CSV table of C-alpha atoms and ligand atoms in Angstrom, one decimal:
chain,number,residue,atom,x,y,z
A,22,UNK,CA,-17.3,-1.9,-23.0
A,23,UNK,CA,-18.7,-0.4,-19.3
A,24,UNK,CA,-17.0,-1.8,-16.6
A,25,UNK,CA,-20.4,-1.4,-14.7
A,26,UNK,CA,-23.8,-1.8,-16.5
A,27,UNK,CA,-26.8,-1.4,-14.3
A,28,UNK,CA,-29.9,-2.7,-15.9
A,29,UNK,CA,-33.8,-1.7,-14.7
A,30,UNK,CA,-32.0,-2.5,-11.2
A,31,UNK,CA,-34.5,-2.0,-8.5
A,32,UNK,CA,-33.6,-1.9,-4.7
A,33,UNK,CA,-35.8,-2.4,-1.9
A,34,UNK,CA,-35.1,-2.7,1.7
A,35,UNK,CA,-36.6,-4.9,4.4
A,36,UNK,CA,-38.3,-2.3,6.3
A,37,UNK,CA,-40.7,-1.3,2.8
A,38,UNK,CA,-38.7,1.5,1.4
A,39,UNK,CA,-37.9,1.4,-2.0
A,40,UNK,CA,-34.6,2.7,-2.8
A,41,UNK,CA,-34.5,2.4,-6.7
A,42,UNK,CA,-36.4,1.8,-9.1
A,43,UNK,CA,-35.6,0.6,-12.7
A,44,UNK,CA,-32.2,2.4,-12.9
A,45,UNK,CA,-30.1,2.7,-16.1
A,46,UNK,CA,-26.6,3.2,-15.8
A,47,UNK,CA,-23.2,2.0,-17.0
A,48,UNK,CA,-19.4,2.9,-15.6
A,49,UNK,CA,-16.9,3.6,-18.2
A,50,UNK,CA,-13.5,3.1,-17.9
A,51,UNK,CA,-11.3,6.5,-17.2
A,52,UNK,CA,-14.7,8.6,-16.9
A,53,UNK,CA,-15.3,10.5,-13.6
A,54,UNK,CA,-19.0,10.1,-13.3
A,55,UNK,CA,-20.7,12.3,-10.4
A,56,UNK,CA,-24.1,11.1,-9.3
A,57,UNK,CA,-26.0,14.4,-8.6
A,58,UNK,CA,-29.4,14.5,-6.5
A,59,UNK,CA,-30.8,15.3,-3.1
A,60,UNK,CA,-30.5,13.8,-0.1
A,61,UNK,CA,-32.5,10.4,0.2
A,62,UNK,CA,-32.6,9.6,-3.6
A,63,UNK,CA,-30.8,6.8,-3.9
A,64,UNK,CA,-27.1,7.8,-4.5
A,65,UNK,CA,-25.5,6.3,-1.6
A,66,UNK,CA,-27.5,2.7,-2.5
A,67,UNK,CA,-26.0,2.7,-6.4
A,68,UNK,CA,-22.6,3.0,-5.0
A,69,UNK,CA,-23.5,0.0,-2.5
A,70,UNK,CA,-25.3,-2.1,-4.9
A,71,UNK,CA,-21.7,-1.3,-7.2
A,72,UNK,CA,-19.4,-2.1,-4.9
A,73,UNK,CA,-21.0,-5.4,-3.5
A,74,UNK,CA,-22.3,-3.9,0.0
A,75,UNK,CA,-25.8,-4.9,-1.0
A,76,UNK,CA,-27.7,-7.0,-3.1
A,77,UNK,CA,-30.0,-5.6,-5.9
A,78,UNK,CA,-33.7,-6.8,-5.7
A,79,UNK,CA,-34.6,-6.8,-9.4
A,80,UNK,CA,-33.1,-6.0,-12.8
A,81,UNK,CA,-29.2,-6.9,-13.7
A,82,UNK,CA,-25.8,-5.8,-12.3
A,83,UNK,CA,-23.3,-6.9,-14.7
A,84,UNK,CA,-19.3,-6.1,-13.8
A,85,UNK,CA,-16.2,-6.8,-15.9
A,86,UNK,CA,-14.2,-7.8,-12.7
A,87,UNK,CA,-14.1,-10.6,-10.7
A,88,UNK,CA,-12.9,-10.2,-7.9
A,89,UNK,CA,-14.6,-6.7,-6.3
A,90,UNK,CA,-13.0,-6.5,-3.0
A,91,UNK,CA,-10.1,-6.1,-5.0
A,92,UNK,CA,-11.2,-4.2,-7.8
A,93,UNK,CA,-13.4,-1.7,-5.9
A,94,UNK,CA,-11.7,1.3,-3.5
A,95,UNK,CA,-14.7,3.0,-1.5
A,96,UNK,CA,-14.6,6.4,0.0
A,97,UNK,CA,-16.9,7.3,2.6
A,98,UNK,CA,-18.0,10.7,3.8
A,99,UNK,CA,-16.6,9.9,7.0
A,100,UNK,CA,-12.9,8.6,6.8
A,101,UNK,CA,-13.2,6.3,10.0
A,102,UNK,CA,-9.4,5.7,10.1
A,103,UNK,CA,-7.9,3.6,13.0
A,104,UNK,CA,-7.1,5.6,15.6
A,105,UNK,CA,-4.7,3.8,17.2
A,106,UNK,CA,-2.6,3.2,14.2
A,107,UNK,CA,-0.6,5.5,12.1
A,108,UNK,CA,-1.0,6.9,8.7
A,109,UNK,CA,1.5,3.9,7.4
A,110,UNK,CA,-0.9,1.7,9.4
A,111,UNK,CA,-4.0,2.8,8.3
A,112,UNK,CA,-3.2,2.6,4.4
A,113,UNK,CA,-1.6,-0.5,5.0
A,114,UNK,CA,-4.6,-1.9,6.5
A,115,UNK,CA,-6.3,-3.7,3.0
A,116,UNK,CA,-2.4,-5.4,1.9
A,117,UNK,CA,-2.9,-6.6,6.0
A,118,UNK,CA,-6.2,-8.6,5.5
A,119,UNK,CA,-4.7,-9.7,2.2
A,120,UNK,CA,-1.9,-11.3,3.9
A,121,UNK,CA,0.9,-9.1,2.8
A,122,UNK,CA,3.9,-8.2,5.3
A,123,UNK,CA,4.4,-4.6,6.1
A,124,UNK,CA,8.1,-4.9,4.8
A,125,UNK,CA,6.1,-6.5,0.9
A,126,UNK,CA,3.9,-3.6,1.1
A,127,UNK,CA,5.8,-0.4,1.9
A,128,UNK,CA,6.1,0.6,-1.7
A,129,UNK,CA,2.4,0.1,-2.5
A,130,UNK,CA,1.8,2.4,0.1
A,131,UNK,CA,4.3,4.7,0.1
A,132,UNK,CA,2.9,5.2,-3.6
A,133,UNK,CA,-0.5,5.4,-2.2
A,134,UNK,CA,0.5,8.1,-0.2
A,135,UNK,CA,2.6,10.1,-2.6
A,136,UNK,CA,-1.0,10.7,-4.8
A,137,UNK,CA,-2.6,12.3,-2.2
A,138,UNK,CA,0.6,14.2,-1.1
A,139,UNK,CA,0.9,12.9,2.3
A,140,UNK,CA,4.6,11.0,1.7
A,141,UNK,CA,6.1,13.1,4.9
A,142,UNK,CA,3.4,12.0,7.6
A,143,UNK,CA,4.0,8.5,7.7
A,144,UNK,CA,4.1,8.1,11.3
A,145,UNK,CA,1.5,10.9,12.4
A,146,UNK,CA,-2.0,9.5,13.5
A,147,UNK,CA,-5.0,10.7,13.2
A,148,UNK,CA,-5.8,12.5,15.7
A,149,UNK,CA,-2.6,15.2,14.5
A,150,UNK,CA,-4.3,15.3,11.2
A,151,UNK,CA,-6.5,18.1,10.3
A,152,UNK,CA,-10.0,17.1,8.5
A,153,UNK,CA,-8.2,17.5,5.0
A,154,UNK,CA,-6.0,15.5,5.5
A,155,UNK,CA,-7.3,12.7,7.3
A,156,UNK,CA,-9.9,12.4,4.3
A,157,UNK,CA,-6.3,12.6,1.9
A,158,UNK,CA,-5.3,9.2,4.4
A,159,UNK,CA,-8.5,7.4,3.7
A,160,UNK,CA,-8.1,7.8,-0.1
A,161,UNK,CA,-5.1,6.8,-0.1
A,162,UNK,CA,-6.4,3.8,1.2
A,163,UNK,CA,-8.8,3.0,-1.1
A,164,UNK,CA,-6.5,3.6,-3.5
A,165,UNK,CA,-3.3,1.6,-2.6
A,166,UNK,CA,-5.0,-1.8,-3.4
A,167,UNK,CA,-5.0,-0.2,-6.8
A,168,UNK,CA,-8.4,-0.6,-7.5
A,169,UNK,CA,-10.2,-0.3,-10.8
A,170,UNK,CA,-12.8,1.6,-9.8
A,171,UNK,CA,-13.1,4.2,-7.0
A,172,UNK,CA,-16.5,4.7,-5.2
A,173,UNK,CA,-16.8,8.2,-3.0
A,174,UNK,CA,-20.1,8.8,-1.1
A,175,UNK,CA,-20.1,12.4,-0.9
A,176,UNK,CA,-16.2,12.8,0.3
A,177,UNK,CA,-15.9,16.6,0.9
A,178,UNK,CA,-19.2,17.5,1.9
A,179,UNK,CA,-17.7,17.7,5.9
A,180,UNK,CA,-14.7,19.8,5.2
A,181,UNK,CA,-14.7,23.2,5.2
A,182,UNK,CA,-14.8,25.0,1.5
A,183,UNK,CA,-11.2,25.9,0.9
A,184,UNK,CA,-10.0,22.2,1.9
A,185,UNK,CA,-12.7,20.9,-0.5
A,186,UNK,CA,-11.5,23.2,-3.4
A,187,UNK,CA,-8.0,22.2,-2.4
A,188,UNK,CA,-9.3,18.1,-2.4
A,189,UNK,CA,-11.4,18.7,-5.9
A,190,UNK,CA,-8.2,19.6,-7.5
A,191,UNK,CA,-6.3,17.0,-6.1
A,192,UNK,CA,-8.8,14.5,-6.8
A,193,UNK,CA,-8.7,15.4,-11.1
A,194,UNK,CA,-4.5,15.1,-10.9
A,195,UNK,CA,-4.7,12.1,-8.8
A,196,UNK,CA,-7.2,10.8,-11.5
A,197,UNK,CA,-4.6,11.2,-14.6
A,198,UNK,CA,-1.7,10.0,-12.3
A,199,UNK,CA,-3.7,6.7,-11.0
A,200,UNK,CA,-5.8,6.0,-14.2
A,201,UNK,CA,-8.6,5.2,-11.5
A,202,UNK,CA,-12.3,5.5,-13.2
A,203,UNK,CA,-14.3,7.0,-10.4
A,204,UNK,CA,-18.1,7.8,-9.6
A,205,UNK,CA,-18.3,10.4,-6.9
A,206,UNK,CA,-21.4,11.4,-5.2
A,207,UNK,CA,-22.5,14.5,-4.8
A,208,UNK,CA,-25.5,16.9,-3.8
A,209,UNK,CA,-23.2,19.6,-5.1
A,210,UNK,CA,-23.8,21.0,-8.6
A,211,UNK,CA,-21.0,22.9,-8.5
A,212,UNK,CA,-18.7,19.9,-7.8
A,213,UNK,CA,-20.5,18.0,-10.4
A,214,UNK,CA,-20.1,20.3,-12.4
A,215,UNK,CA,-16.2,20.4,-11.9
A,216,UNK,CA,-15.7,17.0,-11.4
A,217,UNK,CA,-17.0,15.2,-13.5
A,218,UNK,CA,-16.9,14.5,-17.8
A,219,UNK,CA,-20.5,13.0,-17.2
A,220,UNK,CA,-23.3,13.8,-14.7
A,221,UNK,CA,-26.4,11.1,-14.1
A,222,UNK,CA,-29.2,13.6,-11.9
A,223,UNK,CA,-31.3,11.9,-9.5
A,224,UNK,CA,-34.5,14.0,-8.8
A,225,UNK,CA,-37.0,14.6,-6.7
A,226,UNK,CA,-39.0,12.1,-6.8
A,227,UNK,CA,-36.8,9.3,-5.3
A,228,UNK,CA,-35.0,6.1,-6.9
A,229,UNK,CA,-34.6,7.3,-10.3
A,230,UNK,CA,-32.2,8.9,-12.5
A,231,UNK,CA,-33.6,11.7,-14.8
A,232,UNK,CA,-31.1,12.9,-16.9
A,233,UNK,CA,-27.9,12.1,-18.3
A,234,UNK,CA,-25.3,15.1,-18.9
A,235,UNK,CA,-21.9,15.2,-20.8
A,236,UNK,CA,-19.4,17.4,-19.0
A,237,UNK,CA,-16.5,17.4,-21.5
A,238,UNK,CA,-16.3,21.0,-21.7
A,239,UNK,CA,-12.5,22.2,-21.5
A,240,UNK,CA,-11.4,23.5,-18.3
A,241,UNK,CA,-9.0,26.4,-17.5
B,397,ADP,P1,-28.7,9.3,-0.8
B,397,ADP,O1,-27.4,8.7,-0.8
B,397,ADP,O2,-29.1,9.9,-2.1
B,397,ADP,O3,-28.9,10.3,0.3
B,397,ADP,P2,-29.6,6.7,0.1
B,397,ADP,O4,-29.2,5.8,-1.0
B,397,ADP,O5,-28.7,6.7,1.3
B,397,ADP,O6,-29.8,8.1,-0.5
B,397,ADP,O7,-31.1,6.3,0.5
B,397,ADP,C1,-32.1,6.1,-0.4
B,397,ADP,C2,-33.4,5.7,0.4
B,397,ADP,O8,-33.2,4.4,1.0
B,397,ADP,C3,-33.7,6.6,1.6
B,397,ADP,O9,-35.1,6.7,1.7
B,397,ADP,C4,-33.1,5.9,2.8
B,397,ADP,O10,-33.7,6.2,4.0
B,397,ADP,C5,-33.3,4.4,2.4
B,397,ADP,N1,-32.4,3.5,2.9
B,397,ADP,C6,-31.0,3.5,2.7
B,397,ADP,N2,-30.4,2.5,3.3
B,397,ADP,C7,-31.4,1.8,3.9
B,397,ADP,C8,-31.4,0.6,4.7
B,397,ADP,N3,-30.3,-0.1,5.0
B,397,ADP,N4,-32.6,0.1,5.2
B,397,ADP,C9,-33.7,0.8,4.9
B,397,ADP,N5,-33.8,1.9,4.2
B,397,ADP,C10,-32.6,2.4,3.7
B,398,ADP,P1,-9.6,20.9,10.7
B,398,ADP,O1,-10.4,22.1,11.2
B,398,ADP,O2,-9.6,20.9,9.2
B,398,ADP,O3,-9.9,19.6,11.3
B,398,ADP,P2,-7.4,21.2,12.5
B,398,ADP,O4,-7.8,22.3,13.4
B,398,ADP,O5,-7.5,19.8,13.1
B,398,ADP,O6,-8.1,21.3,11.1
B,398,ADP,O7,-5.9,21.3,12.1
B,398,ADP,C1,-5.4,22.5,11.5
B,398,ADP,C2,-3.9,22.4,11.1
B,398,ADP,O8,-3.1,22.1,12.3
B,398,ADP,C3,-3.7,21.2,10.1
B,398,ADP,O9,-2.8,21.7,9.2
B,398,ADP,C4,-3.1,20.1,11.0
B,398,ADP,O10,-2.2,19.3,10.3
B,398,ADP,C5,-2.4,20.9,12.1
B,398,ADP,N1,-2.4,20.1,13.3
B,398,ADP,C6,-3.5,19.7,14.0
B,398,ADP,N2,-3.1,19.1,15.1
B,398,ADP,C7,-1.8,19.0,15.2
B,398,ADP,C8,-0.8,18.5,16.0
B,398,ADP,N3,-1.2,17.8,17.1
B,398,ADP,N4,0.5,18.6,15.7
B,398,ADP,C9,0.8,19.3,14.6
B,398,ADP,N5,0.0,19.8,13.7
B,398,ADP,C10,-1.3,19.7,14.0
């Protein structure tokens, strides 16, 4: 069963613009999905709609999780970390607003850290951090909730190529070590094309997805 199914949803804002239109899709557990289109297509307004940022204005959104804030870890393109806390603090920050101690919550993030490899920089802050790594901090804060699903609006389209090789690799161990199913948007084919073990394109013509790929092809 999907742990997302989207169903002829539709999205359109206040202002007129119609984001979607009668879009297809369905999340399923342990794949890495990459949504692959241009710019202004409607990529960044699926992962919205998903994660409960927005409301859909037709069709059906139907997840097998209750409660999303929990289930959902969202990566954005720009890893607005806290500046004036440290790495610890800044991972911590989604146990914080659940009411857990810092002293309860070391270990979740400690773990949290370990994925993305950043166990030694505890107490650095971000403005030490190069832009790799400061994208490796906000991960591991989507990720130390544990979520279910993990949402990532084009992470690595900032950093410079070799970080973003460095990050795409990471990103396929850290997916068999966490068991995380993720949709990661992209106007990259080649990252899709790495990523992913299925590919929905968005094309041209805005709001719409036009083609559904399987990427299971063996990798060396
Ligand atoms: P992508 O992620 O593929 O670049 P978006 O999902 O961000 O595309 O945007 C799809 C369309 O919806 C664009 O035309 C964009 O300008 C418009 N849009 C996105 N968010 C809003 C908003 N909050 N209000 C009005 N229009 C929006
Ligand atoms: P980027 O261009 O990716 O943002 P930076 O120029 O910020 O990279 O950093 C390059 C390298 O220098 C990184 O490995 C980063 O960890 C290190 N670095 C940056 N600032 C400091 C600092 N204040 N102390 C120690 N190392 C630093």
């Amino acid at each position: 069963r999907a742990l997302v199914s989207l169903r002829g949803v539709g999205k359109r804002f206040a202002n007129g613009v119609t984001a979607l239109e009668g879009v297809d899709l369905e999340i399923r557990g342990g794949e890495l999905l990459t949504l692959l289109g241009p710019s202004g297509c409607g990529k960044s307004t699926i992962l919205r709609l998903i994660a409960g940022l927005d409301a859909i204005s037709s069709g059906q959104l139907i997840r097998r999780f209750e409660d999303v804030a929990a289930a959902v870890g969202f990566v954005f393109q720009d890893p607005t970390l806290m500046p004036w806390g440290s790495v610890f603090d800044n991972v911590y920050l989604p146990l914080r607003l659940r009411g857990q101690s810092r002293r309860s919550a070391a270990l979740a993030v400690s773990e949290a850290l370990e994925l993305v490899g950043l166990a030694d920089v505890k107490t650095a802050y971000p403005r030490e951090l190069s832009g790799g790594m400061r994208m490796r901090v906000s991960i591991a804060r989507a990720l130390v909730l544990r979520p279910l699903l993990l949402l990532m609006d084009e992470p690595f389209a900032a950093l410079d190529e070799i970080s973003r090789f460095q990050l795409n690799d990471e990103l396929l161990r850290l997916k068999e070590e966490s068991g995380a199913t993720i949709v990661f948007v992209t106007h990259s084919i080649y990252e899709s094309a790495y990523l992913s073990t299925r590919i929905a394109v968005m094309g041209r013509k805005p709001g719409r997805i036009t083609a559904e790929i399987a990427n299971d092809a063996p990798r060396d």
